[in-house]
JSON list of C-alpha atoms in Angstrom, two decimals:
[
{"chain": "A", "resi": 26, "resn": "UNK", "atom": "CA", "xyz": [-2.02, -13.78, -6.41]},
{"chain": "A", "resi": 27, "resn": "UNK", "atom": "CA", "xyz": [-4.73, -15.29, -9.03]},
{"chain": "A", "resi": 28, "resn": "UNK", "atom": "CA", "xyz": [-5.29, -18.64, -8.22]},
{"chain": "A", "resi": 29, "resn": "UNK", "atom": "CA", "xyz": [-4.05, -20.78, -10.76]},
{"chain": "A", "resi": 30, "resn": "UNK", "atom": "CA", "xyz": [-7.44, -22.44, -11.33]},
{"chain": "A", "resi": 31, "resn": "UNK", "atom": "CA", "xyz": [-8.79, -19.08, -11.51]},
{"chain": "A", "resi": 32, "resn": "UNK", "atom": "CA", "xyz": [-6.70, -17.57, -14.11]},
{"chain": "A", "resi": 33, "resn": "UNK", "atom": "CA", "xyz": [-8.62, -18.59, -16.97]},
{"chain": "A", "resi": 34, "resn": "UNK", "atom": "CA", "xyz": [-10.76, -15.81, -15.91]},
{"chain": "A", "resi": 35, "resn": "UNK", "atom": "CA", "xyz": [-8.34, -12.88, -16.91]},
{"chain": "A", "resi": 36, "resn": "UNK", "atom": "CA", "xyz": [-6.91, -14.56, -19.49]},
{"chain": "A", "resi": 37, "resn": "UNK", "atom": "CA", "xyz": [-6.21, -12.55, -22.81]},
{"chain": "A", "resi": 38, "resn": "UNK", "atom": "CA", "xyz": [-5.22, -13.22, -26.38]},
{"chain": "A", "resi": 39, "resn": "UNK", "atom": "CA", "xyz": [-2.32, -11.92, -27.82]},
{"chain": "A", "resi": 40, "resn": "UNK", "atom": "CA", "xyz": [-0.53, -12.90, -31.42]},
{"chain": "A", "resi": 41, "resn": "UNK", "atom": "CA", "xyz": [2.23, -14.77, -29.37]},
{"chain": "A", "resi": 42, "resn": "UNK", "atom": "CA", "xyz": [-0.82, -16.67, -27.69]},
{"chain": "A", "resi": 43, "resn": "UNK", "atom": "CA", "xyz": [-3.24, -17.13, -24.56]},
{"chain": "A", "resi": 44, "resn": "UNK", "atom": "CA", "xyz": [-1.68, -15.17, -21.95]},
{"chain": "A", "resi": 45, "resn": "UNK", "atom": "CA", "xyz": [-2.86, -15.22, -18.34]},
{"chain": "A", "resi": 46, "resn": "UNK", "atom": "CA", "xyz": [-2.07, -13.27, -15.32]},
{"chain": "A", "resi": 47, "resn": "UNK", "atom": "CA", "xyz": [-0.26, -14.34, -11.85]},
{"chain": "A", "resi": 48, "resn": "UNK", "atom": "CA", "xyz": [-1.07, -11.42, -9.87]},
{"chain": "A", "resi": 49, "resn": "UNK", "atom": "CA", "xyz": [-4.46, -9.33, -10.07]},
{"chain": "A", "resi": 50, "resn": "UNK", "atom": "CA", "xyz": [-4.13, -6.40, -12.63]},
{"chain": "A", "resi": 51, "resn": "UNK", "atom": "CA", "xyz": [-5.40, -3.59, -11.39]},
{"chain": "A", "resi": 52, "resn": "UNK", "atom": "CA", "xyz": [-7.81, -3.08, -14.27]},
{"chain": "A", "resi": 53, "resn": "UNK", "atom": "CA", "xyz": [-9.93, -5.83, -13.23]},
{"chain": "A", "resi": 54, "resn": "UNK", "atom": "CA", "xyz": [-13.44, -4.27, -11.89]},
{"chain": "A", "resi": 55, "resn": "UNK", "atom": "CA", "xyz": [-12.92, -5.32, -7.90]},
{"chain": "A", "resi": 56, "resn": "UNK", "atom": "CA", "xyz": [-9.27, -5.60, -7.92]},
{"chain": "A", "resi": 57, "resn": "UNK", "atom": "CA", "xyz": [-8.48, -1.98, -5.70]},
{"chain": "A", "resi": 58, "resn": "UNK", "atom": "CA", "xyz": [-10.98, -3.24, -3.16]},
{"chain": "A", "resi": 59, "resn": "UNK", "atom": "CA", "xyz": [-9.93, -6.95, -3.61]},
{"chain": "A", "resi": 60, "resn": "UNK", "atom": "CA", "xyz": [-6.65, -5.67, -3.10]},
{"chain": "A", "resi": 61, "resn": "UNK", "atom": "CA", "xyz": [-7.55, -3.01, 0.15]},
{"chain": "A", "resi": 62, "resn": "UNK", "atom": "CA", "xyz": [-9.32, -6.05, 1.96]},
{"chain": "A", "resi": 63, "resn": "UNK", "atom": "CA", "xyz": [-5.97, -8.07, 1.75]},
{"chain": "A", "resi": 64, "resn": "UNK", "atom": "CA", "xyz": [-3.55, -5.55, 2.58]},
{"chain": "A", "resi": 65, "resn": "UNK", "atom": "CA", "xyz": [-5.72, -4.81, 5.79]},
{"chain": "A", "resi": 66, "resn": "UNK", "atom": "CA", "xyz": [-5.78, -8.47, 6.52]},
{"chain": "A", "resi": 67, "resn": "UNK", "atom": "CA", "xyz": [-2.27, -8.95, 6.18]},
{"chain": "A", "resi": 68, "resn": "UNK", "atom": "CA", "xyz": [-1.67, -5.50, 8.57]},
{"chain": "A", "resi": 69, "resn": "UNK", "atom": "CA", "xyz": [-4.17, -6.79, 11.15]},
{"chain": "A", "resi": 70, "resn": "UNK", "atom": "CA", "xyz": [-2.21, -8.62, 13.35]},
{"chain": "A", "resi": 71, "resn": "UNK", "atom": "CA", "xyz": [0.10, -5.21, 13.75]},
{"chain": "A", "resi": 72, "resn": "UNK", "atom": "CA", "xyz": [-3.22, -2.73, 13.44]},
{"chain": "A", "resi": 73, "resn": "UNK", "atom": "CA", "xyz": [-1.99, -0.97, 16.90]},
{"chain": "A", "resi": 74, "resn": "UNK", "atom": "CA", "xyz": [1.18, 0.57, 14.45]},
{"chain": "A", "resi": 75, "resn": "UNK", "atom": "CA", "xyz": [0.45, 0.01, 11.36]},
{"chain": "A", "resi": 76, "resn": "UNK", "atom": "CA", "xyz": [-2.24, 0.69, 8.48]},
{"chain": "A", "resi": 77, "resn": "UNK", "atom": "CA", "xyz": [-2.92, 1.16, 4.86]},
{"chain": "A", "resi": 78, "resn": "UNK", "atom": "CA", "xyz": [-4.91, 3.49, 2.64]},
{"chain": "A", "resi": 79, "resn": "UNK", "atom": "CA", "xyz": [-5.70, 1.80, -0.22]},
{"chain": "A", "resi": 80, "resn": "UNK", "atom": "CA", "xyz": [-2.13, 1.15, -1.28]},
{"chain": "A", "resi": 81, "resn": "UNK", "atom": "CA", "xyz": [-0.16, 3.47, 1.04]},
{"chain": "A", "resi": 82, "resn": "UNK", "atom": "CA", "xyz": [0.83, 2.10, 3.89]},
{"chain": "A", "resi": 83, "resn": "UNK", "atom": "CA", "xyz": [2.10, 3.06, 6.91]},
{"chain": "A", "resi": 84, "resn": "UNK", "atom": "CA", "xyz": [3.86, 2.26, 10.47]},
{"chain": "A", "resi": 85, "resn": "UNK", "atom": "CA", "xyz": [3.80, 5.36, 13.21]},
{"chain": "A", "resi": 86, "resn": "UNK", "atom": "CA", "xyz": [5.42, 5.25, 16.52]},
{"chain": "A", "resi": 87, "resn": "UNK", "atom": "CA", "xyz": [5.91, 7.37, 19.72]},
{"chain": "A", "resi": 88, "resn": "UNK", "atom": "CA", "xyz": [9.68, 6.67, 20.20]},
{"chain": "A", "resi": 89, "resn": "UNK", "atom": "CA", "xyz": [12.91, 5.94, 17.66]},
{"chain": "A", "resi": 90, "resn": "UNK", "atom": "CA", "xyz": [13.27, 2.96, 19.37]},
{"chain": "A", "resi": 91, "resn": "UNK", "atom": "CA", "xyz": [9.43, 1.98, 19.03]},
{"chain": "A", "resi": 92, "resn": "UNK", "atom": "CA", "xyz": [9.72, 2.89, 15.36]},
{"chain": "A", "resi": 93, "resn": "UNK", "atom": "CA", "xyz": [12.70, 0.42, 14.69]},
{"chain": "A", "resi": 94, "resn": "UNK", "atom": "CA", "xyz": [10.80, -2.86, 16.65]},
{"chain": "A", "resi": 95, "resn": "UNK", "atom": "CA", "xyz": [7.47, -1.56, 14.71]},
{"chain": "A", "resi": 96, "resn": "UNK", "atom": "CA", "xyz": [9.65, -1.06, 11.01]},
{"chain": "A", "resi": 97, "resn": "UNK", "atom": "CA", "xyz": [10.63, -4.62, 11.97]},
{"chain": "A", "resi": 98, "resn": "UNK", "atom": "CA", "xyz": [7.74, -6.13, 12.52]},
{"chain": "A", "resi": 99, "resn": "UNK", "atom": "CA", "xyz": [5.73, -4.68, 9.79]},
{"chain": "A", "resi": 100, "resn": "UNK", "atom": "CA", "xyz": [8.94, -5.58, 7.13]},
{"chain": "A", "resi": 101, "resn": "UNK", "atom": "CA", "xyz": [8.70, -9.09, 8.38]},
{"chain": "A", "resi": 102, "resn": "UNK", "atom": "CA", "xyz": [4.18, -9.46, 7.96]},
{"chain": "A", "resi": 103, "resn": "UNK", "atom": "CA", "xyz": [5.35, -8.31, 4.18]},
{"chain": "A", "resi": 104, "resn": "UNK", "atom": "CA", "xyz": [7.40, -10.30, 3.71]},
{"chain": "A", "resi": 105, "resn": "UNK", "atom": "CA", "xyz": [5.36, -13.38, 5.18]},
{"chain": "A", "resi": 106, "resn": "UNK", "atom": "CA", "xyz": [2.76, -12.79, 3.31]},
{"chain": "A", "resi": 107, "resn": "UNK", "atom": "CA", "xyz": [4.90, -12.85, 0.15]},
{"chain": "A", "resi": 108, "resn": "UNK", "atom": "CA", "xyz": [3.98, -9.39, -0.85]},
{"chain": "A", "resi": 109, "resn": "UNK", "atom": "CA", "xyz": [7.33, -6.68, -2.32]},
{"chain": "A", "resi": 110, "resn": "UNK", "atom": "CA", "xyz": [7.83, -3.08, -1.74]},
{"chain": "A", "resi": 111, "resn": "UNK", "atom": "CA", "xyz": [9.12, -0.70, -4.28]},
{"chain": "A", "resi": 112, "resn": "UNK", "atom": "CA", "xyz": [12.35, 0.91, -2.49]},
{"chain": "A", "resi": 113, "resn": "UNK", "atom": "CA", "xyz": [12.22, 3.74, -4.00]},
{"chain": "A", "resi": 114, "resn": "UNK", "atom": "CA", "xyz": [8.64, 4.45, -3.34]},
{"chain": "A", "resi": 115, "resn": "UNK", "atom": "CA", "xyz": [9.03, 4.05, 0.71]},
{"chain": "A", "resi": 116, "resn": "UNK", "atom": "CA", "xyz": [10.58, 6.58, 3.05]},
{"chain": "A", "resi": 117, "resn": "UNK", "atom": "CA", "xyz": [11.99, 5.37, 6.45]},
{"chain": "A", "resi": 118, "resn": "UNK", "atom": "CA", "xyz": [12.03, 6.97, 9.94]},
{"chain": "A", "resi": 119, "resn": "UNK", "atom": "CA", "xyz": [10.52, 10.55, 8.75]},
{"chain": "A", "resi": 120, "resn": "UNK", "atom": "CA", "xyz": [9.64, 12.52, 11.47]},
{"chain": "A", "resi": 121, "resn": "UNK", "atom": "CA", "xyz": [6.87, 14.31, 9.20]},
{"chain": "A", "resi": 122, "resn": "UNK", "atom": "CA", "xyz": [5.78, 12.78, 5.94]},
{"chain": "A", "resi": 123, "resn": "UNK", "atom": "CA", "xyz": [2.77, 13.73, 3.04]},
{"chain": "A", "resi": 124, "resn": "UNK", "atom": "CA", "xyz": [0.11, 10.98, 3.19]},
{"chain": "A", "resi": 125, "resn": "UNK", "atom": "CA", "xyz": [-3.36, 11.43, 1.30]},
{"chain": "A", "resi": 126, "resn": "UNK", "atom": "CA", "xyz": [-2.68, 15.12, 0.91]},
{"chain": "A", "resi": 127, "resn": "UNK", "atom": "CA", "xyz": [-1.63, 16.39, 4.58]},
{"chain": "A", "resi": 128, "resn": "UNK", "atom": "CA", "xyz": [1.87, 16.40, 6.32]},
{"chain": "A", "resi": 129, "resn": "UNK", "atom": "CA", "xyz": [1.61, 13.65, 9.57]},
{"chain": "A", "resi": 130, "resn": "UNK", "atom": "CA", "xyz": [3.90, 13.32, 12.33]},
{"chain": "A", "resi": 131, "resn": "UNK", "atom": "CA", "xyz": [5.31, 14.77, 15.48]},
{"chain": "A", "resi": 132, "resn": "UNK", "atom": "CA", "xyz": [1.77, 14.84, 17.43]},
{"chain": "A", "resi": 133, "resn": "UNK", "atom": "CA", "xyz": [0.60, 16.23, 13.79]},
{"chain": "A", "resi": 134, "resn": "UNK", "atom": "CA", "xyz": [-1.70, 16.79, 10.98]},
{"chain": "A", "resi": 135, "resn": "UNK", "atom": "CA", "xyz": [-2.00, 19.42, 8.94]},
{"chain": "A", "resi": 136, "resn": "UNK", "atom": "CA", "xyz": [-2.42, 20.32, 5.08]},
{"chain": "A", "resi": 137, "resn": "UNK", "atom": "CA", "xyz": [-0.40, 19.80, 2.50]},
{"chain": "A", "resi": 138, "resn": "UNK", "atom": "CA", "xyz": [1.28, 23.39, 1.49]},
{"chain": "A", "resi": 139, "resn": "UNK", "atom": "CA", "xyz": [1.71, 22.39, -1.44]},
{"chain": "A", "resi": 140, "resn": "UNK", "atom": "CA", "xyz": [-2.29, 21.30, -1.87]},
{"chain": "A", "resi": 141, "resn": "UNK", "atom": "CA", "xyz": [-3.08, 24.41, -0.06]},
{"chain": "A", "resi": 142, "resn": "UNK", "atom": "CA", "xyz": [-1.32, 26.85, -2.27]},
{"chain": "A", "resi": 143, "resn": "UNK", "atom": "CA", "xyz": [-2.77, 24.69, -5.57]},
{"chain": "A", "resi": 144, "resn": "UNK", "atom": "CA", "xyz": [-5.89, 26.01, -4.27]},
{"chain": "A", "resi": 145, "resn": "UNK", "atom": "CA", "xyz": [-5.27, 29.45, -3.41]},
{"chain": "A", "resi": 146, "resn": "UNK", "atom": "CA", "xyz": [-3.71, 30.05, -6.75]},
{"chain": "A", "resi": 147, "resn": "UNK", "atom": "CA", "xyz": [-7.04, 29.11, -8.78]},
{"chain": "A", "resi": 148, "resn": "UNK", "atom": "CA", "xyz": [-8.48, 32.19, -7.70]}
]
Protein backbone atom coordinates (compact mmCIF):
# COMPACT_ATOMS: atom_id res chain seq x y z
CA UNK A 1 0.00 0.00 0.00
CA UNK A 2 1.06 3.85 -0.70
CA UNK A 3 0.44 5.70 2.20
CA UNK A 4 -2.19 8.02 1.68
CA UNK A 5 -0.03 11.02 2.64
CA UNK A 6 2.43 9.68 0.34
CA UNK A 7 0.48 9.37 -2.75
CA UNK A 8 0.97 12.69 -4.01
CA UNK A 9 4.24 11.32 -4.95
CA UNK A 10 3.02 8.97 -7.84
CA UNK A 11 0.38 10.93 -8.71
CA UNK A 12 -0.34 11.41 -12.56
CA UNK A 13 -2.45 13.57 -14.80
CA UNK A 14 -4.88 12.27 -16.96
CA UNK A 15 -7.82 14.27 -19.07
CA UNK A 16 -10.42 12.84 -16.51
CA UNK A 17 -8.04 14.44 -13.77
CA UNK A 18 -5.24 13.93 -10.97
CA UNK A 19 -5.11 10.34 -10.50
CA UNK A 20 -3.11 8.70 -7.72
CA UNK A 21 -2.20 5.23 -6.88
CA UNK A 22 -3.25 2.88 -3.74
CA UNK A 23 -0.84 0.22 -4.21
CA UNK A 24 2.90 0.66 -5.51
CA UNK A 25 3.07 0.27 -9.39
CA UNK A 26 5.63 -1.65 -10.27
CA UNK A 27 7.16 0.96 -12.55
CA UNK A 28 8.21 3.05 -9.78
CA UNK A 29 12.28 2.91 -9.58
CA UNK A 30 12.50 0.85 -5.98
CA UNK A 31 9.18 -0.71 -6.08
CA UNK A 32 10.53 -4.71 -6.96
CA UNK A 33 12.92 -4.32 -4.05
CA UNK A 34 10.41 -2.22 -1.96
CA UNK A 35 8.18 -4.90 -2.69
CA UNK A 36 10.91 -8.15 -2.03
CA UNK A 37 11.76 -6.54 1.48
CA UNK A 38 7.97 -6.74 2.44
CA UNK A 39 7.07 -9.98 1.17
CA UNK A 40 10.14 -11.40 3.19
CA UNK A 41 8.95 -9.55 6.19
CA UNK A 42 5.59 -10.71 6.00
CA UNK A 43 7.09 -14.63 5.38
CA UNK A 44 9.47 -14.23 8.34
CA UNK A 45 7.63 -15.39 11.04
CA UNK A 46 7.08 -18.86 8.86
CA UNK A 47 10.88 -18.64 7.21
CA UNK A 48 11.45 -22.46 8.47
CA UNK A 49 8.61 -23.42 5.40
CA UNK A 50 8.18 -20.80 3.56
CA UNK A 51 10.02 -18.16 1.19
CA UNK A 52 9.80 -15.87 -1.74
CA UNK A 53 11.86 -15.00 -4.78
CA UNK A 54 11.10 -11.79 -5.69
CA UNK A 55 7.43 -12.43 -6.30
CA UNK A 56 7.26 -16.25 -6.31
CA UNK A 57 6.63 -17.64 -3.36
CA UNK A 58 6.72 -20.72 -1.89
CA UNK A 59 5.84 -23.27 1.13
CA UNK A 60 7.87 -26.88 1.05
CA UNK A 61 7.33 -29.64 3.44
CA UNK A 62 8.61 -33.17 4.32
CA UNK A 63 5.16 -34.83 4.86
CA UNK A 64 1.35 -34.34 3.25
CA UNK A 65 0.32 -33.72 6.49
CA UNK A 66 3.20 -31.06 7.19
CA UNK A 67 2.30 -29.49 3.85
CA UNK A 68 -1.48 -28.96 4.80
CA UNK A 69 -0.57 -27.22 8.60
CA UNK A 70 2.33 -25.25 6.55
CA UNK A 71 -0.40 -24.30 3.33
CA UNK A 72 -2.40 -23.14 6.36
CA UNK A 73 -0.32 -21.17 8.01
CA UNK A 74 1.27 -19.42 5.17
CA UNK A 75 -2.63 -18.73 3.58
CA UNK A 76 -3.47 -17.21 6.89
CA UNK A 77 0.23 -14.57 7.17
CA UNK A 78 -1.38 -13.50 3.54
CA UNK A 79 -4.09 -12.94 4.37
CA UNK A 80 -3.13 -10.96 7.68
CA UNK A 81 -1.12 -8.93 6.11
CA UNK A 82 -3.89 -7.95 3.67
CA UNK A 83 -1.98 -9.05 0.67
CA UNK A 84 -4.25 -11.42 -2.48
CA UNK A 85 -3.10 -14.26 -4.53
CA UNK A 86 -3.99 -14.78 -8.09
CA UNK A 87 -5.69 -18.42 -8.11
CA UNK A 88 -4.86 -19.19 -11.12
CA UNK A 89 -1.27 -18.33 -10.85
CA UNK A 90 -0.66 -20.79 -7.63
CA UNK A 91 -0.37 -24.56 -7.74
CA UNK A 92 -1.15 -26.58 -4.54
CA UNK A 93 0.40 -29.77 -3.05
CA UNK A 94 2.83 -30.54 -6.22
CA UNK A 95 5.12 -33.03 -5.49
CA UNK A 96 7.64 -31.42 -8.15
CA UNK A 97 7.08 -27.93 -9.43
CA UNK A 98 9.30 -25.28 -11.98
CA UNK A 99 10.58 -22.39 -9.81
CA UNK A 100 13.28 -19.85 -11.24
CA UNK A 101 14.05 -22.23 -14.08
CA UNK A 102 14.64 -25.79 -12.31
CA UNK A 103 12.05 -28.55 -11.30
CA UNK A 104 12.08 -28.74 -7.05
CA UNK A 105 10.71 -31.33 -4.97
CA UNK A 106 10.91 -34.86 -3.74
CA UNK A 107 14.57 -34.44 -2.09
CA UNK A 108 15.14 -32.48 -5.61
CA UNK A 109 16.62 -29.99 -7.88
CA UNK A 110 17.36 -30.22 -11.13
CA UNK A 111 17.02 -28.18 -14.54
CA UNK A 112 14.34 -27.22 -16.23
CA UNK A 113 14.01 -29.62 -19.52
CA UNK A 114 12.43 -27.39 -21.03
CA UNK A 115 15.39 -24.53 -20.31
CA UNK A 116 17.81 -27.22 -21.02
CA UNK A 117 16.63 -28.20 -24.42
CA UNK A 118 16.14 -24.12 -25.28
CA UNK A 119 19.75 -24.26 -24.98
CA UNK A 120 20.81 -27.24 -26.71
CA UNK A 121 18.77 -26.28 -29.69
CA UNK A 122 20.76 -22.84 -30.30
CA UNK A 123 23.53 -24.74 -31.47
Amino acid sequence: MVRPEDRWKCAFVTHHGVWTWKRMPFGLRNASATFVKAIRKILFPIRDHSDAYIDDTYTISNSFADHIEHLRAFLCVIKNAGLTLSLNKCKFAQTTTKFVGFLVGSGTIQPDPAKVEAVQNTY
